[in-house]
CSV table of C-alpha atoms in Angstrom, one decimal:
chain,number,residue,atom,x,y,z
A,1,LYS,CA,0.0,0.2,-0.2
A,2,GLN,CA,2.6,2.4,0.8
A,3,SER,CA,4.2,1.6,-2.6
A,4,GLU,CA,0.8,2.8,-4.2
A,5,ILE,CA,0.4,6.0,-2.1
A,6,GLU,CA,4.2,6.9,-3.5
A,7,LEU,CA,3.7,5.9,-6.8
A,8,GLU,CA,0.7,8.7,-6.9
A,9,PHE,CA,3.0,11.6,-5.5
A,10,VAL,CA,5.0,11.0,-9.2
A,11,PRO,CA,2.4,12.9,-11.3
A,12,ILE,CA,1.8,15.4,-8.2
A,13,GLU,CA,5.9,16.4,-8.7
A,14,HIS,CA,5.8,16.4,-12.5
A,15,MET,CA,2.9,19.0,-12.4
A,16,TYR,CA,4.6,21.2,-10.7
A,17,ARG,CA,7.9,21.1,-12.1
A,18,ILE,CA,6.1,21.9,-15.4
A,19,LEU,CA,4.6,24.8,-13.1
A,20,ASP,CA,8.0,25.8,-12.2
A,21,GLU,CA,9.1,25.5,-15.5
A,22,HIS,CA,6.2,27.6,-17.4
A,23,LEU,CA,4.4,29.5,-14.7
A,24,PRO,CA,6.6,30.2,-12.1
A,25,ASN,CA,4.6,33.0,-10.3
A,26,ILE,CA,0.9,31.1,-10.8
A,27,MET,CA,0.9,29.2,-6.9
A,28,ASP,CA,0.1,31.7,-4.3
A,29,LYS,CA,2.2,31.2,-0.9
A,30,ASP,CA,-0.7,28.9,0.7
A,31,GLU,CA,0.0,26.7,-2.2
A,32,GLN,CA,3.4,26.8,-2.0
A,33,ASP,CA,3.6,26.0,1.3
A,34,LEU,CA,1.2,22.9,1.0
A,35,ARG,CA,3.8,21.9,-1.5
A,36,SER,CA,6.8,22.0,0.6
A,37,MET,CA,4.9,20.2,3.2
A,38,LEU,CA,3.6,17.3,1.3
A,39,LYS,CA,6.4,15.1,1.1
A,40,LYS,CA,7.6,16.1,4.5
A,41,ASN,CA,4.2,14.7,6.2
A,42,TRP,CA,4.3,11.9,4.3
A,43,GLU,CA,7.8,11.1,5.5
A,44,ASP,CA,6.5,12.0,9.1
A,45,LEU,CA,3.3,9.8,8.8
A,46,LEU,CA,5.8,6.9,7.6
A,47,MET,CA,7.9,6.9,10.5
A,48,GLU,CA,4.7,7.3,12.9
A,49,SER,CA,3.7,4.1,11.4
A,50,GLU,CA,7.0,2.4,11.6
A,51,GLN,CA,7.4,3.7,15.2
A,52,ARG,CA,3.7,2.0,16.0
A,53,GLN,CA,4.6,-1.4,14.1
A,54,GLU,CA,7.8,-1.7,16.8
A,55,GLU,CA,5.5,-1.4,19.6
A,56,LEU,CA,2.9,-3.6,18.7
A,57,SER,CA,5.8,-5.9,17.5
A,58,LEU,CA,7.4,-5.6,21.0
A,59,LYS,CA,3.5,-6.1,22.7
A,60,GLN,CA,2.8,-9.2,20.7
A,61,ILE,CA,6.2,-10.5,21.7
A,62,GLN,CA,4.8,-10.1,25.3
A,63,TYR,CA,1.2,-11.3,24.9
A,64,ARG,CA,2.9,-14.3,23.3
A,65,LYS,CA,4.7,-14.9,26.5
A,66,ASP,CA,2.1,-14.5,28.4
A,67,LEU,CA,-0.4,-16.9,26.7
A,68,ILE,CA,2.6,-19.5,26.7
A,69,LYS,CA,3.0,-19.2,30.5
A,70,THR,CA,-0.5,-19.3,31.0
A,71,VAL,CA,-1.3,-22.3,29.0
A,72,ASN,CA,1.5,-24.3,31.2
A,73,SER,CA,0.0,-22.8,34.4
A,74,PHE,CA,-3.6,-24.4,32.6
A,75,LYS,CA,-1.9,-27.7,32.2
A,76,LYS,CA,-1.4,-28.0,36.1
A,77,ASP,CA,-4.4,-27.0,37.1
A,78,VAL,CA,-6.2,-29.1,34.5
A,79,SER,CA,-3.6,-31.9,36.2
A,80,LYS,CA,-4.9,-31.3,39.6
A,81,PHE,CA,-8.6,-30.9,38.3
A,82,ARG,CA,-8.4,-34.5,36.9
A,83,ALA,CA,-6.8,-35.7,40.4
A,84,GLU,CA,-9.3,-34.7,42.6
A,85,TYR,CA,-11.8,-35.8,40.1
A,86,GLU,CA,-10.6,-39.5,40.5
A,87,ARG,CA,-10.3,-39.0,44.3
A,88,SER,CA,-13.7,-37.3,44.8
A,89,GLY,CA,-15.6,-37.2,41.8
A,90,PRO,CA,-19.1,-38.8,41.1
A,91,MET,CA,-17.3,-42.0,39.6
A,92,VAL,CA,-15.8,-43.0,43.1
A,93,LYS,CA,-17.2,-46.7,44.0
A,94,GLY,CA,-19.6,-46.6,47.2
A,95,ILE,CA,-20.8,-43.6,47.1
A,96,PRO,CA,-24.7,-43.4,47.2
A,97,PRO,CA,-26.1,-42.1,44.2
A,98,ARG,CA,-27.6,-38.8,45.7
A,99,GLU,CA,-24.0,-37.9,46.9
A,100,ALA,CA,-22.7,-38.8,43.1
A,101,VAL,CA,-25.6,-36.3,41.7
A,102,GLN,CA,-24.3,-33.8,43.9
A,103,ARG,CA,-20.5,-34.4,43.0
A,104,LEU,CA,-21.9,-34.3,39.2
A,105,LYS,CA,-23.2,-31.3,39.5
A,106,GLN,CA,-19.9,-29.7,41.1
A,107,PHE,CA,-17.6,-31.2,38.4
A,108,ARG,CA,-19.5,-30.4,35.5
A,109,GLU,CA,-19.5,-26.7,36.6
A,110,GLU,CA,-15.7,-26.8,37.1
A,111,TYR,CA,-15.4,-28.5,34.1
A,112,GLU,CA,-17.1,-25.9,32.3
A,113,VAL,CA,-14.8,-23.2,33.6
A,114,ARG,CA,-11.8,-25.1,31.9
A,115,GLY,CA,-13.5,-26.2,28.7
A,116,ARG,CA,-14.3,-22.1,28.1
A,117,LYS,CA,-10.9,-21.5,29.0
A,118,GLN,CA,-9.5,-24.2,26.8
A,119,GLU,CA,-11.5,-22.4,24.2
A,120,ILE,CA,-9.8,-19.1,24.6
A,121,TYR,CA,-6.5,-20.7,24.7
A,122,TYR,CA,-7.0,-22.1,21.3
A,123,VAL,CA,-8.3,-18.8,19.3
A,124,GLY,CA,-5.0,-17.2,21.1
A,125,GLU,CA,-3.0,-20.0,20.0
A,126,ASP,CA,-4.3,-19.4,16.3
A,127,LEU,CA,-3.8,-15.5,16.9
A,128,PHE,CA,0.1,-15.5,17.9
A,129,GLY,CA,1.1,-18.8,16.0
A,130,VAL,CA,1.5,-20.8,19.0
A,131,PRO,CA,1.1,-24.7,18.4
A,132,HIS,CA,-2.4,-25.9,19.6
A,133,GLN,CA,-1.9,-27.8,23.1
A,134,ARG,CA,-3.7,-31.1,23.9
A,135,TYR,CA,-5.4,-32.0,27.5
A,136,PRO,CA,-6.6,-35.3,27.0
A,137,LYS,CA,-7.1,-35.8,30.7
A,138,LEU,CA,-10.0,-32.7,30.1
A,139,ASP,CA,-11.4,-34.6,27.1
A,140,GLN,CA,-11.6,-37.5,29.6
A,141,THR,CA,-13.1,-35.8,32.0
A,142,LYS,CA,-15.7,-33.8,29.8
A,143,GLN,CA,-16.4,-37.4,28.1
A,144,GLU,CA,-16.9,-39.5,31.4
A,145,LEU,CA,-19.3,-36.3,32.8
A,146,GLY,CA,-21.5,-36.7,29.8
A,147,TYR,CA,-21.4,-40.4,30.3
A,148,LEU,CA,-22.6,-40.4,34.0
A,149,GLY,CA,-25.0,-37.4,33.0
A,150,GLN,CA,-27.3,-39.9,31.1
A,151,LEU,CA,-27.5,-42.0,34.1
A,152,TYR,CA,-27.6,-39.2,36.9
A,153,ASP,CA,-30.0,-36.9,35.0
A,154,LEU,CA,-33.1,-39.8,34.5
A,155,TYR,CA,-32.2,-40.5,38.1
A,156,VAL,CA,-32.9,-36.9,39.2
A,157,ALA,CA,-35.9,-36.7,37.1
A,158,VAL,CA,-37.3,-39.5,38.5
A,159,LEU,CA,-37.0,-38.6,41.9
A,160,GLU,CA,-38.5,-35.2,41.0
A,161,THR,CA,-41.3,-36.9,39.6
A,162,ILE,CA,-42.4,-39.1,42.5
A,163,LYS,CA,-42.1,-36.3,44.4
A,164,GLU,CA,-44.3,-34.3,42.9
A,165,TRP,CA,-46.5,-37.5,42.4
A,166,ARG,CA,-46.8,-38.3,46.4
A,167,ASP,CA,-48.2,-34.6,46.5
A,168,TYR,CA,-51.2,-35.5,44.7
A,169,LEU,CA,-54.3,-36.5,47.0
A,170,TRP,CA,-55.4,-40.1,46.5
A,171,PHE,CA,-58.6,-39.2,44.6
A,172,ASP,CA,-56.7,-37.0,42.3
A,173,VAL,CA,-54.7,-39.8,40.7
A,174,PRO,CA,-57.2,-41.2,38.2
A,175,GLU,CA,-57.0,-38.0,36.7
A,176,HIS,CA,-53.5,-37.7,36.3
A,177,MET,CA,-53.1,-41.7,35.4
A,178,GLU,CA,-52.7,-41.5,31.8
A,179,THR,CA,-50.1,-39.2,31.9
A,180,MET,CA,-48.5,-40.6,34.9
A,181,GLN,CA,-48.2,-44.0,33.1
A,182,LYS,CA,-46.5,-42.2,29.7
A,183,THR,CA,-44.1,-40.8,31.9
A,184,ILE,CA,-43.1,-44.3,33.8
A,185,ASP,CA,-42.9,-45.7,30.1
A,186,SER,CA,-40.9,-42.6,28.6
A,187,PHE,CA,-38.6,-43.5,32.0
A,188,ALA,CA,-38.5,-47.1,31.2
A,189,GLY,CA,-37.8,-46.5,27.5
A,190,ARG,CA,-34.8,-44.3,28.2
A,191,CYS,CA,-33.5,-47.1,31.3
A,192,LYS,CA,-33.7,-49.8,28.6
A,193,LYS,CA,-31.4,-47.0,26.2
A,194,MET,CA,-28.9,-47.1,29.0
A,195,PRO,CA,-25.2,-48.1,27.9
A,196,LYS,CA,-24.6,-51.6,29.6
A,197,GLN,CA,-21.6,-50.4,31.9
A,198,LEU,CA,-23.9,-47.8,33.4
A,199,ARG,CA,-26.5,-50.6,34.6
A,200,GLU,CA,-24.0,-51.6,37.2
A,201,TRP,CA,-24.1,-48.7,39.1
A,202,PRO,CA,-26.4,-48.4,42.5
A,203,ALA,CA,-28.4,-45.5,40.9
A,204,TYR,CA,-29.6,-47.7,38.1
A,205,ASN,CA,-30.7,-50.4,40.6
A,206,GLU,CA,-33.0,-47.5,42.0
A,207,LEU,CA,-34.2,-46.7,38.7
A,208,LYS,CA,-35.2,-50.4,38.2
A,209,LYS,CA,-36.7,-50.7,41.6
A,210,GLU,CA,-38.8,-47.8,41.3
A,211,ARG,CA,-39.9,-48.6,37.4
A,212,ARG,CA,-41.1,-52.0,38.8
A,213,SER,CA,-43.0,-50.6,41.5
A,214,ARG,CA,-45.0,-48.2,39.7
A,215,SER,CA,-45.4,-50.7,35.8
A,216,GLY,CA,-49.1,-51.1,35.7
A,217,GLY,CA,-50.0,-48.5,37.5
A,218,VAL,CA,-49.1,-46.0,40.1
A,219,THR,CA,-48.9,-46.8,43.8
A,220,TYR,CA,-47.5,-45.4,47.3
């Protein structure tokens, strides 16, 4: 772009040389001042542009260093997060389903924070030409949280539904029977689609008991 602008000065300077040669006194003082300042202003602008580019280049180097430092810290945080997840997350054997639900909620929220950071750092790596970093432990945690969510989201839905039904007065039950049976059938369908590995979890066993107790009609 700079060379294109400088090329535009050529015909202008040529015009002024013709005027100097053939009509030396045609320009007034204001135009003569503008003519003398034209080249200088352009040179000043170029100098300022170079200074700004140098400043931006230095800032870019610092931003790149900060990004690398931040990403390295994030790697350590991801390792700690995974260790804490394995130690006290929803997959720990022997914990009651209700406790697992609370832990799942907690670690989902903590994962979301780190997932957003991962996306931001990915964009930063693109911007500053830094190789993309991988976080296999974070990806594994995301996969497991989604996997467990299939079971515990259904578990919570069943418990909340049963709690709602128990608030019905006994003479109101017939009015809601059809809707309740459809809900039970929907829950049963989701149970049947549950991955085989999840069917060994205590929460799944509770769901099966609830399904058996309410199949064929709603009882309390």
